[in-house]
XYZ file of C-alpha atoms in Angstrom:
477
model
C -11.326 -14.309 -23.801
C -12.607 -11.183 -25.432
C -10.212 -9.174 -27.507
C -11.440 -5.810 -26.190
C -9.184 -5.250 -23.220
C -8.131 -1.696 -24.049
C -8.823 -0.393 -20.563
C -6.567 -3.099 -19.146
C -3.743 -1.833 -21.387
C -3.410 -5.090 -23.295
C -0.391 -4.852 -25.557
C 1.850 -7.275 -27.402
C 5.625 -7.507 -27.166
C 7.574 -8.530 -30.234
C 10.047 -10.412 -28.063
C 10.467 -11.614 -24.528
C 11.859 -8.736 -22.431
C 15.496 -9.247 -21.515
C 14.828 -10.021 -17.888
C 16.530 -12.800 -15.959
C 13.687 -12.984 -13.440
C 11.117 -13.385 -16.173
C 13.133 -16.079 -17.910
C 13.543 -17.944 -14.632
C 9.814 -17.644 -13.924
C 8.951 -19.135 -17.315
C 11.440 -21.946 -16.703
C 10.054 -22.657 -13.205
C 6.497 -22.695 -14.514
C 7.378 -25.054 -17.348
C 9.274 -27.403 -15.022
C 6.455 -27.445 -12.481
C 3.417 -27.699 -14.745
C 4.874 -29.194 -17.959
C 3.454 -26.375 -20.070
C 3.934 -22.680 -20.736
C 1.780 -20.110 -18.935
C -1.024 -18.417 -20.844
C 0.041 -15.001 -19.636
C 2.205 -13.127 -17.146
C 0.947 -10.396 -14.823
C 3.386 -7.671 -13.764
C 2.521 -5.421 -10.818
C 4.915 -2.923 -9.256
C 5.486 -2.142 -5.644
C 5.019 1.462 -4.648
C 6.577 4.151 -2.563
C 4.407 6.848 -1.057
C 6.257 10.146 -1.390
C 4.034 11.963 1.106
C 0.601 11.475 2.671
C 1.009 8.618 5.162
C -1.921 7.089 7.039
C -4.410 9.491 5.472
C -5.969 7.400 2.690
C -8.281 5.479 5.026
C -9.383 8.852 6.408
C -10.500 9.928 2.924
C -7.611 12.262 2.039
C -5.386 12.281 -1.071
C -1.994 10.585 -1.195
C 0.992 10.958 -3.513
C 2.631 7.636 -4.409
C 4.558 6.347 -7.385
C 5.117 2.829 -8.686
C 8.714 1.584 -8.323
C 10.916 -0.755 -10.331
C 10.560 -3.737 -7.960
C 7.677 -5.991 -9.033
C 5.513 -9.032 -8.485
C 5.309 -11.321 -11.522
C 2.601 -13.982 -11.806
C 2.686 -16.690 -14.458
C -0.841 -18.046 -14.967
C -2.531 -20.818 -16.915
C -5.902 -22.593 -16.596
C -6.063 -25.992 -14.935
C -8.608 -28.724 -15.675
C -9.086 -29.988 -12.126
C -10.925 -27.130 -10.342
C -7.826 -26.618 -8.214
C -5.736 -23.541 -7.528
C -2.085 -24.611 -7.761
C -0.114 -21.770 -6.139
C 3.676 -21.944 -6.329
C 6.563 -19.572 -5.702
C 9.738 -19.443 -7.768
C 11.563 -19.006 -4.455
C 11.623 -22.443 -2.818
C 11.707 -20.878 0.640
C 7.973 -20.235 0.257
C 5.873 -23.372 0.559
C 3.353 -24.170 -2.204
C -0.381 -24.405 -1.679
C -3.242 -26.170 -3.376
C -7.019 -25.840 -2.863
C -10.349 -26.208 -4.631
C -11.394 -23.024 -6.412
C -15.059 -23.727 -5.569
C -14.716 -24.290 -1.841
C -11.566 -22.601 -0.499
C -11.544 -20.312 2.526
C -8.944 -17.873 3.878
C -8.094 -18.785 7.456
C -5.420 -16.389 8.688
C -3.188 -17.716 11.496
C -3.695 -15.903 14.796
C 0.079 -15.717 15.272
C 2.486 -14.466 12.617
C -0.054 -13.081 10.170
C -1.068 -14.397 6.736
C 0.903 -16.930 4.740
C 2.182 -15.587 1.410
C -0.258 -17.614 -0.672
C -3.236 -16.214 1.239
C -2.666 -12.885 -0.501
C -3.086 -14.772 -3.777
C -6.297 -16.325 -2.456
C -7.574 -12.844 -1.557
C -7.239 -11.761 -5.175
C -9.004 -14.852 -6.519
C -11.806 -14.523 -3.981
C -12.228 -10.818 -4.751
C -13.147 -11.507 -8.366
C -15.037 -14.780 -8.044
C -17.239 -13.646 -5.158
C -18.037 -10.200 -6.519
C -21.654 -10.485 -7.646
C -21.651 -7.060 -9.307
C -19.294 -8.032 -12.130
C -19.954 -10.578 -14.878
C -17.395 -13.341 -15.235
C -17.184 -16.932 -16.395
C -17.726 -19.843 -14.001
C -14.818 -20.368 -11.576
C -12.034 -22.447 -13.025
C -8.843 -23.852 -11.612
C -5.588 -22.023 -12.215
C -1.894 -22.754 -12.143
C -0.094 -19.760 -10.622
C 3.642 -19.268 -10.197
C 4.873 -16.131 -8.404
C 8.187 -14.312 -8.569
C 8.744 -11.208 -6.465
C 11.658 -8.880 -5.747
C 9.777 -6.383 -3.552
C 11.246 -6.822 -0.055
C 8.457 -8.229 2.156
C 7.264 -6.220 5.173
C 9.316 -3.234 3.986
C 6.590 -0.664 3.424
C 6.824 -0.986 -0.370
C 3.476 -2.743 -0.744
C 4.602 -6.276 -1.571
C 1.415 -7.834 -0.185
C -0.898 -5.411 -1.992
C 1.042 -5.980 -5.216
C 0.396 -9.729 -4.883
C -3.313 -9.111 -4.270
C -3.604 -6.631 -7.142
C -1.689 -8.862 -9.557
C -3.937 -11.791 -8.670
C -7.110 -9.732 -9.068
C -5.987 -8.696 -12.548
C -4.907 -12.227 -13.468
C -8.132 -13.799 -12.176
C -10.265 -11.190 -13.939
C -8.446 -11.816 -17.205
C -8.633 -15.592 -16.843
C -12.399 -15.398 -16.243
C -13.121 -12.973 -19.068
C -14.188 -10.151 -16.751
C -13.480 -6.960 -18.675
C -13.038 -4.310 -15.985
C -11.634 -0.814 -15.898
C -8.660 0.030 -13.752
C -10.660 1.985 -11.186
C -12.940 -1.005 -10.577
C -9.981 -3.365 -10.318
C -8.311 -1.041 -7.798
C -11.484 -0.839 -5.699
C -11.938 -4.630 -5.710
C -8.269 -5.130 -4.813
C -8.556 -2.778 -1.841
C -11.612 -4.652 -0.589
C -9.768 -7.961 -0.986
C -7.253 -7.168 1.740
C -10.073 -7.107 4.273
C -10.282 -10.892 3.807
C -7.078 -11.058 5.867
C -8.165 -8.355 8.305
C -6.325 -5.281 6.967
C -8.468 -2.136 7.047
C -6.491 -0.124 4.497
C -7.584 2.862 2.474
C -6.848 1.873 -1.130
C -3.659 3.789 -1.962
C -1.543 0.723 -2.691
C -4.102 -0.785 -5.044
C -4.874 2.501 -6.796
C -1.259 3.203 -7.702
C -0.808 -0.454 -8.713
C -3.226 0.072 -11.606
C -3.185 3.811 -12.283
C 0.559 4.527 -12.225
C 2.158 6.222 -15.220
C 5.807 6.104 -16.147
C 7.662 9.300 -15.304
C 5.028 10.744 -12.946
C 3.903 10.331 -9.396
C 0.136 10.247 -8.966
C -2.115 12.353 -6.770
C -4.687 9.733 -5.748
C -8.085 11.047 -4.645
C -11.190 9.194 -3.490
C -14.957 9.147 -4.051
C -14.709 8.830 -6.970
C -11.289 7.253 -7.290
C -9.134 9.314 -9.624
C -5.446 9.711 -10.288
C -3.797 12.891 -11.522
C -0.218 12.635 -12.811
C 2.111 15.236 -11.310
C 5.541 15.896 -12.764
C 8.358 15.884 -10.223
C 11.362 18.248 -10.387
C 13.769 17.042 -13.057
C 16.783 17.192 -10.752
C 15.018 15.480 -7.852
C 16.314 11.950 -7.173
C 14.408 9.562 -4.912
C 16.296 7.000 -2.848
C 14.658 4.112 -1.015
C 16.523 2.660 1.953
C 15.466 -0.470 3.811
C 15.776 -0.199 7.601
C 16.015 -4.016 7.816
C 13.346 -3.995 10.490
C 10.350 -5.839 9.098
C 6.803 -4.720 9.809
C 3.902 -6.942 8.757
C 0.801 -4.786 9.243
C -1.479 -7.819 9.067
C 0.409 -9.665 11.817
C -0.338 -7.245 14.665
C -3.132 -4.895 15.719
C -0.922 -1.777 15.463
C -2.155 -0.723 12.019
C -5.836 -1.362 12.687
C -5.496 0.338 16.077
C -4.597 3.580 14.267
C -7.489 3.122 11.850
C -9.877 2.628 14.754
C -8.507 5.628 16.643
C -9.079 7.831 13.583
C -12.615 6.525 13.149
C -13.407 7.071 16.811
C -11.966 10.596 16.718
C -14.069 11.490 13.683
C -17.214 10.030 15.214
C -16.677 11.733 18.566
C -16.154 15.101 16.863
C -19.265 14.512 14.741
C -21.304 13.744 17.855
C -20.014 16.880 19.558
C -21.066 18.871 16.476
C -24.538 17.251 16.653
C -24.169 15.380 13.355
C -25.130 11.792 12.488
C -21.904 10.477 13.998
C -22.248 6.799 13.091
C -22.059 7.679 9.390
C -19.031 9.956 9.736
C -16.126 7.653 10.477
C -13.660 9.423 8.136
C -12.245 12.884 8.738
C -12.741 13.841 5.065
C -16.465 13.067 5.298
C -16.745 15.013 8.552
C -14.897 17.939 6.994
C -17.304 17.933 4.041
C -20.344 17.768 6.322
C -19.060 20.745 8.322
C -17.855 22.723 5.310
C -14.528 23.314 7.040
C -11.023 23.829 5.715
C -8.215 21.580 6.930
C -7.027 24.419 9.154
C -10.493 24.685 10.715
C -10.544 20.923 11.235
C -7.217 21.135 13.057
C -8.618 23.875 15.296
C -11.687 21.707 15.960
C -9.460 18.854 17.138
C -7.414 21.121 19.383
C -10.560 22.581 20.898
C -12.611 19.418 21.319
C -10.308 16.439 21.862
C -8.759 17.468 25.139
C -7.493 14.190 26.560
C -4.101 12.757 25.680
C -5.499 9.279 26.264
C -9.135 8.226 26.137
C -10.099 5.107 28.051
C -12.725 2.669 26.933
C -14.972 3.971 29.731
C -14.462 7.566 28.530
C -15.644 6.706 25.031
C -18.618 4.630 26.194
C -19.799 7.669 28.138
C -19.040 10.299 25.482
C -20.568 8.312 22.617
C -23.429 7.062 24.794
C -23.048 3.467 23.650
C -23.034 0.100 25.369
C -19.960 -2.074 25.777
C -21.424 -4.557 23.286
C -22.189 -1.869 20.696
C -18.732 -0.363 21.083
C -16.961 -3.707 20.751
C -18.988 -5.114 17.882
C -19.635 -2.011 15.778
C -16.872 0.499 16.477
C -13.794 -1.747 16.747
C -12.216 -4.313 14.437
C -11.767 -7.979 15.386
C -8.091 -7.547 16.285
C -8.631 -4.333 18.307
C -11.486 -5.531 20.510
C -9.082 -5.933 23.398
C -7.991 -2.267 23.284
C -8.553 -0.295 26.458
C -6.948 3.070 25.609
C -7.100 5.284 22.521
C -5.062 8.315 21.410
C -7.616 10.273 19.405
C -6.151 13.777 19.496
C -2.654 12.790 18.352
C -3.886 10.607 15.490
C -6.319 13.270 14.280
C -3.688 16.010 14.327
C -1.284 13.895 12.295
C -3.891 13.083 9.645
C -5.020 16.690 9.204
C -1.528 18.186 9.254
C -0.234 15.486 6.891
C -3.072 16.212 4.473
C -2.049 19.871 4.502
C 1.508 18.798 3.701
C 0.243 16.846 0.691
C -1.511 19.976 -0.589
C 1.650 22.040 -0.120
C 3.841 19.389 -1.784
C 1.583 19.209 -4.851
C 1.369 22.997 -5.093
C 5.162 23.189 -4.976
C 5.482 20.568 -7.720
C 2.988 22.385 -9.933
C 4.323 25.925 -9.471
C 7.963 24.813 -9.390
C 9.599 27.727 -7.537
C 13.392 27.990 -7.496
C 13.536 26.392 -4.034
C 11.017 23.643 -4.827
C 13.245 20.717 -3.797
C 14.180 22.472 -0.562
C 10.482 22.977 0.242
C 9.674 19.359 -0.576
C 12.526 18.129 1.623
C 11.193 20.193 4.526
C 7.681 18.772 4.118
C 9.033 15.211 4.071
C 11.037 15.872 7.216
C 7.942 17.289 8.957
C 5.984 14.230 7.853
C 8.432 11.837 9.482
C 8.499 13.780 12.731
C 4.704 13.675 12.875
C 4.666 9.937 12.169
C 7.262 9.442 14.899
C 5.639 11.544 17.619
C 1.906 11.858 16.872
C 1.229 8.582 15.066
C 3.924 6.600 16.879
C 4.594 4.262 13.981
C 8.308 4.758 13.427
C 11.189 2.523 14.522
C 14.668 3.230 15.872
C 16.263 2.040 12.610
C 14.069 4.375 10.579
C 14.870 7.260 12.917
C 18.595 6.557 12.602
C 18.421 6.765 8.796
C 16.491 10.044 9.073
C 19.128 11.366 11.485
C 21.871 10.607 8.952
C 19.760 12.246 6.245
C 19.360 15.415 8.287
C 23.145 15.697 8.613
C 23.411 15.679 4.801
C 20.452 17.965 4.098
C 18.404 15.157 2.527
C 14.617 15.116 2.999
C 13.672 11.696 4.366
C 10.599 10.062 5.887
C 9.315 6.588 6.602
C 7.095 5.256 3.847
C 4.331 2.707 4.148
C 2.622 1.735 7.366
C 5.760 2.125 9.477
C 7.015 0.139 12.499
C 9.957 -0.752 10.301
C 10.278 -1.114 6.554
C 11.742 1.597 4.332
C 12.320 5.315 4.103
C 11.970 7.427 0.990
C 14.501 10.237 0.575
C 14.523 13.202 -1.795
C 17.945 14.325 -2.989
C 18.856 17.383 -5.038
C 20.651 15.806 -7.960
C 22.613 12.633 -8.612
C 25.708 13.715 -6.678
C 23.743 14.299 -3.489
C 22.002 10.929 -3.870
C 25.362 9.177 -4.292
C 26.763 10.871 -1.166
C 23.640 9.850 0.731
C 23.882 6.198 -0.327
C 27.572 6.078 0.603
C 26.835 7.638 3.999
C 24.189 5.008 4.698
C 26.632 2.242 3.779
C 29.230 3.459 6.275
C 27.075 4.930 9.044
C 24.057 2.611 9.025
C 24.381 -0.680 7.146
C 27.917 -1.393 8.370
C 26.521 -1.612 11.906
C 23.714 -4.061 11.105
C 24.732 -7.753 10.906
C 21.791 -8.621 8.656
C 23.077 -6.164 6.037
C 26.332 -8.105 5.692
C 24.495 -11.000 4.054
C 22.567 -8.829 1.580
C 23.430 -7.195 -1.711
C 23.603 -3.496 -0.814
C 21.877 -2.549 -4.057
C 18.776 -4.374 -2.897
C 18.726 -2.426 0.379
C 19.404 1.109 -0.799
C 18.642 2.252 -4.330
C 17.390 5.092 -6.479
C 14.079 4.701 -8.269
C 11.888 6.475 -10.786
C 8.112 6.338 -11.443
C 7.017 3.205 -13.318
C 3.903 2.028 -15.190
C 0.853 0.407 -13.642
C -0.050 -3.292 -13.784
C 0.249 -5.113 -17.091
C -0.515 -8.505 -18.610
C 1.953 -10.174 -20.978
C 0.333 -12.646 -23.345
C 2.213 -15.752 -24.474
C 2.078 -16.385 -28.203
C 1.993 -20.150 -28.574
C 3.413 -20.361 -32.092
C 6.778 -18.843 -31.192
C 6.549 -18.790 -27.402
C 7.152 -15.075 -27.183
C 5.724 -12.724 -24.627
C 3.115 -10.159 -25.521
C 2.292 -7.588 -22.842
C -1.206 -6.731 -22.182
C -1.634 -4.328 -19.335
């Protein structure tokens, strides 16, 4: 491997970090493969503070990396096989040939955990635009403490960690922006039409700051949060796997159809304008003007398939094959107006949140709380991606004056809450214990600290090198 990996943040630790999970991962790897790994990849989960379901429409988002992580221990194998194991024995292992494997997602239940690993390997090895060594087998052991299907990006963290690990193993020296772009494309191998936020923050995160992530070109701008602001993440204990149903892609499709229909009405080249941000740029409009355009032009609460065939002047075959995704081809009705209004209004909220953080008025936390509350209400009513458990947590938050919203795709998962100071965050956590978790049987079998916790912005993905002579870890990020 080349020694010039500065853009991948390659560093060296003088000692193994004092981390029980890391020690257990090294032990599991050694027991399984009778050798030490060559390196460890660390990739954080993320929480999106505000800007939900707007990244795939081309608008900025405002996430931060959290303390929960995916760790991958990796070493080369000599048999052209990918040996994929999990330190948690509840997850079955998988083995395949690195030269011939395919990713066949089950039609029921969504992807298996190891298929996210395969996505990352495939993303590097099949990318013809980047130079890398010939495919080689790998031994991979995973350890994760990001709750799955919780809206904290566990699946994207696995994909991103594997992309980084595979790139490093195959001597592909890539910058973080390229890695993030490849990682976002990788998730399409399992049918998820995401926008790239999860992968961007995975690589571009900085400790102590949230990141304003913008697109075309991909760039991240660190934004300092109020010093007395405390973020709490609370798990609703209702899981939502966005790759297991068509709900997520249905919203993506509805946004694309809304943008294209508006473009056609404005006599633009509508097939090339599937994202609201691109349509806005073509029209030279502000977000407020875009909102007025939606209100004036998308008059139906529900558009039928027949409505759209007529309005877009396309055939059934063209509509099905070119304007829908494989898991939305059965869809007969589409809510274009509601989805468009959420995206445009949410993007305005992102602008207002960032402006508040940068100008830091005396009531900055109060303003931010209000924007987060508005965001959740929009996600609940216009985007229809909330869940009764999420709404119950938000209801408790409102009683305490805490600004709370669902984070991630929705339909379950977690909320992110902004509290004014440590005391308010402690009162909020205690209220959730008594008013929410005490009424959920599943919570009785969990450590409460894993369900409801404060967090602060963490660093982006890193690689830890193993020094053979003294078996110590050296991080290289």
